XYZ file of C-alpha atoms in Angstrom:
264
model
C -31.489 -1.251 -234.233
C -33.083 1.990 -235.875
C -35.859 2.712 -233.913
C -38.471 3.503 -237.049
C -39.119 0.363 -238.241
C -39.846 -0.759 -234.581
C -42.276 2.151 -233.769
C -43.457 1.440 -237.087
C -44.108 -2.385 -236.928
C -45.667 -2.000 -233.146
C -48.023 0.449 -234.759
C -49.450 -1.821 -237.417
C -49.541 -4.848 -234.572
C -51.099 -2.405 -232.010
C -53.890 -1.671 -234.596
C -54.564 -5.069 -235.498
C -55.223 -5.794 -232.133
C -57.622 -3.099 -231.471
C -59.603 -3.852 -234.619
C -59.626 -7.742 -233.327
C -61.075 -6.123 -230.573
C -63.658 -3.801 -232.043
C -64.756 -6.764 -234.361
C -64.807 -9.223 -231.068
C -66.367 -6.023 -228.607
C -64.179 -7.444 -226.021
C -62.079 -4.663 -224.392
C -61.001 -7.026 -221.943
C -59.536 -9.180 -224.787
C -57.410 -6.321 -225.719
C -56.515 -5.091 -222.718
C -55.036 -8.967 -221.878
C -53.320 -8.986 -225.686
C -51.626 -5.574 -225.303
C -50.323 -6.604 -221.414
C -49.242 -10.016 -223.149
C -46.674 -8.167 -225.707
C -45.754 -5.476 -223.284
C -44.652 -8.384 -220.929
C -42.935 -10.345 -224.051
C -40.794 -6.602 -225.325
C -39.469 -6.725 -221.279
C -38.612 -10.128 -221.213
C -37.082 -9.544 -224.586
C -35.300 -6.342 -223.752
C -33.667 -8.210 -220.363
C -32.726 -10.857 -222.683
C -30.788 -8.348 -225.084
C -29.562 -6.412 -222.587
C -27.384 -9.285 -220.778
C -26.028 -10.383 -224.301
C -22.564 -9.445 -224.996
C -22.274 -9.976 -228.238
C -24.109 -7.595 -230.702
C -24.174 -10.082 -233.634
C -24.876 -14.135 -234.460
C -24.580 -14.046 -238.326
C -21.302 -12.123 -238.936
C -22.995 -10.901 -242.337
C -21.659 -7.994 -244.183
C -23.259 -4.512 -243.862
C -27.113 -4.221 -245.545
C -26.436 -7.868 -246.298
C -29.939 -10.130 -246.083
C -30.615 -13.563 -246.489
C -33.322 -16.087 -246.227
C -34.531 -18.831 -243.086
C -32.131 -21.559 -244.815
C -28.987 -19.563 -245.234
C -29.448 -18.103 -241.894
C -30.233 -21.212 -239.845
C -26.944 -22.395 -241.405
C -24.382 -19.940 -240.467
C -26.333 -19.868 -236.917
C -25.654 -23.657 -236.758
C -21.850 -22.909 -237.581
C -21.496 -20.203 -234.839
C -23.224 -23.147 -232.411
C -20.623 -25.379 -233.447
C -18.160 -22.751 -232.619
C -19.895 -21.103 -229.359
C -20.748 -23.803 -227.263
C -22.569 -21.383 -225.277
C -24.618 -20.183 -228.190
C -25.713 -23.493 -228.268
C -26.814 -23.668 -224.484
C -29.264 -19.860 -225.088
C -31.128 -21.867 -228.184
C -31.805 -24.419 -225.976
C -32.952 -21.974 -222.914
C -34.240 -18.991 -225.166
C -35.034 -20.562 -228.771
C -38.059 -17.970 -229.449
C -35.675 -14.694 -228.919
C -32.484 -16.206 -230.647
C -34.056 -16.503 -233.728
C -35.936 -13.260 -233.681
C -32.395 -12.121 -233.063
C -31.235 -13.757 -235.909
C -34.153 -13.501 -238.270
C -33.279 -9.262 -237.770
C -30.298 -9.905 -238.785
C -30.737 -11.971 -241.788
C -33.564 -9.979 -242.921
C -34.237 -6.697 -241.153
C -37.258 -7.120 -239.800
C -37.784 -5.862 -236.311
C -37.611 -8.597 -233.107
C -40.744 -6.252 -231.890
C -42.361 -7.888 -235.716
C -41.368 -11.329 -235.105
C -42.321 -11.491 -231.383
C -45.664 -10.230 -232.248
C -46.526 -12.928 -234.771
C -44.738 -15.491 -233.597
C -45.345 -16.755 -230.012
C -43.615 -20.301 -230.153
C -39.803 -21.799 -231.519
C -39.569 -25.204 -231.227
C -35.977 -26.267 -231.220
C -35.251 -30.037 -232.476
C -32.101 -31.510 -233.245
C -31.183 -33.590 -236.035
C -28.344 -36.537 -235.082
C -26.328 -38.485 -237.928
C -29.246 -40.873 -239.385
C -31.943 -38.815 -238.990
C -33.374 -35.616 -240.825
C -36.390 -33.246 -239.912
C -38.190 -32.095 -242.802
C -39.567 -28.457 -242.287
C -42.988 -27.792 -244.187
C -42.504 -24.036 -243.680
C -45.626 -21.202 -242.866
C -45.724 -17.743 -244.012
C -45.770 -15.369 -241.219
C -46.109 -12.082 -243.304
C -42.262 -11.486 -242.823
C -41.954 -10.250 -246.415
C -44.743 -7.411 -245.593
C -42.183 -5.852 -243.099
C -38.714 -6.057 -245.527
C -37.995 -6.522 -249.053
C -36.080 -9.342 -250.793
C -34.865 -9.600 -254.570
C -35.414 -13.275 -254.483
C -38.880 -13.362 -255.899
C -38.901 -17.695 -255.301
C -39.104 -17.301 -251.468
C -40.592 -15.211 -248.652
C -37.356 -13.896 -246.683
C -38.843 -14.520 -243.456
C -39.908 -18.242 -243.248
C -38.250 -19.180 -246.309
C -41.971 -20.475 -247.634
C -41.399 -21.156 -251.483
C -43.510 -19.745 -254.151
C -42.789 -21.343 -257.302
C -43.023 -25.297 -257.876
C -39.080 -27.179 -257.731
C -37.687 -28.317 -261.541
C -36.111 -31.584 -261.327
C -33.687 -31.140 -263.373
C -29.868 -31.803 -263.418
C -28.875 -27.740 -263.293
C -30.849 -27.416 -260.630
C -28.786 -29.592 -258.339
C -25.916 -30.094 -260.718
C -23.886 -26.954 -258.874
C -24.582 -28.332 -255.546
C -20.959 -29.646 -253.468
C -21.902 -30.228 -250.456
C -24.183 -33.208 -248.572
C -25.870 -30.149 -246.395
C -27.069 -28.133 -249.940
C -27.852 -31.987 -251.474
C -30.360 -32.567 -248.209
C -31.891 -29.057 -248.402
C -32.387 -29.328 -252.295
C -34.395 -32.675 -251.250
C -36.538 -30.853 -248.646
C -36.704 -27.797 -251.166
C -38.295 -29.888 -253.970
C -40.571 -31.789 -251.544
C -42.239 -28.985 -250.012
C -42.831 -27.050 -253.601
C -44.019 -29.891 -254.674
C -46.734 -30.091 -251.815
C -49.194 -27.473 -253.114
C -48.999 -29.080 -257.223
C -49.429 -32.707 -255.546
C -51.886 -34.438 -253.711
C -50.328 -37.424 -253.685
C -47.087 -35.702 -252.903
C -48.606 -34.519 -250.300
C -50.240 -37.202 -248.447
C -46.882 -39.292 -249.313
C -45.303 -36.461 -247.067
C -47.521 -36.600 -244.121
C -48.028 -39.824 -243.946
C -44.574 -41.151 -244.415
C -41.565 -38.437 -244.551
C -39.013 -41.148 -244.668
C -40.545 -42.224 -247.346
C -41.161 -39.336 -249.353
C -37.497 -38.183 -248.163
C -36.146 -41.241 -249.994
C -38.403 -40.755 -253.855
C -37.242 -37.290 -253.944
C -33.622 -38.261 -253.743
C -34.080 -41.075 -255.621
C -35.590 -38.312 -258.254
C -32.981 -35.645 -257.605
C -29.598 -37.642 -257.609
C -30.499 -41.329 -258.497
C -29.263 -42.653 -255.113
C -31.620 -43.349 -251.763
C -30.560 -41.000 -248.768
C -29.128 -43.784 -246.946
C -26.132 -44.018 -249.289
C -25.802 -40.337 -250.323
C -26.150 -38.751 -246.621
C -26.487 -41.935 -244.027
C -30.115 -41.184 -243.407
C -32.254 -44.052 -242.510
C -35.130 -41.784 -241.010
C -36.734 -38.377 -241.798
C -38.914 -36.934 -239.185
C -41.934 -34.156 -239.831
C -42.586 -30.611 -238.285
C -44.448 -27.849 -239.770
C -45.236 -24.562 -239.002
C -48.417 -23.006 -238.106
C -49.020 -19.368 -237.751
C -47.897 -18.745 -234.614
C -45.002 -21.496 -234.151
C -41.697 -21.839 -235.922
C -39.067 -24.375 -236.168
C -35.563 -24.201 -235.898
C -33.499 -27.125 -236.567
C -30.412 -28.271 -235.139
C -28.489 -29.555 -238.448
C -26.303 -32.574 -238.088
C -23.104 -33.561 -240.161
C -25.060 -36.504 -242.117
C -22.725 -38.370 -244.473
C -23.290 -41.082 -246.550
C -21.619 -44.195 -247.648
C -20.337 -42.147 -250.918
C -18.058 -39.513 -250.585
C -19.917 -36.164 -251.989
C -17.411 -35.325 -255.130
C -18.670 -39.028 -256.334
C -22.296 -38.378 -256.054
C -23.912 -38.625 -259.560
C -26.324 -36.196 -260.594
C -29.125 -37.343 -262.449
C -29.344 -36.739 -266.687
C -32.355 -34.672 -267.471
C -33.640 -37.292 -269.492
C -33.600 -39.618 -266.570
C -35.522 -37.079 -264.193
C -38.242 -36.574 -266.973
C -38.813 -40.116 -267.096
């Protein structure tokens, strides 16, 4: 890991928290948050240190993608590392600041800082968790070309067409359950009704948007009967186990809605 960024990043948290405690004239306050992360970087470095292997994505060199894509390919090592599996369960909080540097560069010394908390939930075949993503500033630490999206949390910034080419290219019953989610949650900050539909009944909400997206409910396109809620704050993240939903239709036989039926 190049050591700039690192210094860098620590600088701008170490700051924060001594202007936090200039506005708050607590010095013991500071003293207790600048013991906190020196603790968390040792528990962190121990953690690193014992690991044997110095990558979870396997992505190409200066290769960066967003909180989806990642969470994907870590789910596929998982399947394929048993023992990957077992340190997500044990460790959650420093395998995905591990994998968020990879995916996006930003330091684990960044992502410790802001966030103190991964949660770790597992889908099985049936039912879904729904992320309603937070912002944690990732995008202020590394750059992305993909202006739709911070690179960090994957928090979308542009409202979800539903229209056929958006979903049209889409093989697969994993991309067909995240271009669900995708439209749901961009459609949370146009909607109130959206978005009380969303909180107060995911399975629900899980089922119109599909319904919108490919003309079919979920439980015949995926197998999903339930959809489940979890949603960042600022200091907690998600990370979801992803299981291998499938529905009653095979996927090349799923029919993707005619633009003139979506705009209805």
């Amino acid at each position: 890991m190049d050591p700039k960024p690192v210094r860098a990043q620590r600088e701008k948290d170490l700051k924060t928290l001594v202007a936090l405690a200039v506005l708050d004239d607590d010095e013991d306050k500071l003293v207790s948050h600048m013991l906190d992360f020196l603790d968390d970087m040792d528990g962190a470095f121990t953690f690193f240190a014992q690991r044997k292997r110095g990558s979870i994505l396997d992505l190409d060199p200066g290769q960066q993608i967003g909180r989806w894509e990642a969470n994907v390919r870590f789910n596929q090592q998982m399947d394929r590392e048993p023992g990957l599996y077992a340190e997500m369960v044990r460790h959650p909080r420093y395998m995905m600041a591990w994998f968020t540097q990879e995916a996006t560069g930003l330091p684990i010394a960044g992502f410790l800082a802001k966030v103190k908390e991964v949660r770790f939930v597992e889908e099985e075949p049936g039912l879904h968790w729904l992320l309603l993503p937070a912002c944690h500033r990732g995008c202020e630490s590394v750059k992305s070309e993909a202006a739709d999206a911070c690179i960090m949390c994957g928090q979308p910034r542009a409202y979800a067409s539903s229209n056929s080419k958006a979903v049209e290219g889409l093989t697969t019953a994993l991309d067909r359950i995240h271009a669900v989610d995708d439209w749901l949650v961009r459609s949370l900050d146009t909607s109130r009704a959206a978005r009380d539909l969303v909180m107060k009944d995911p399975t629900q909400a899980f089922a119109q948007a599909s319904q919108t997206l490919f003309g079919e409910s979920p439980e015949k396109l995926f197998g999903i009967h339930a959809t489940r809620l979890v949603q960042d704050t600022d200091s907690i993240i998600y990370s979801i186990r992803l299981a291998d939903h499938t529905g009653k239709r095979a996927a090349e036989t799923i029919r993707v809605m005619e633009p003139a039926a979506l705009s209805a």
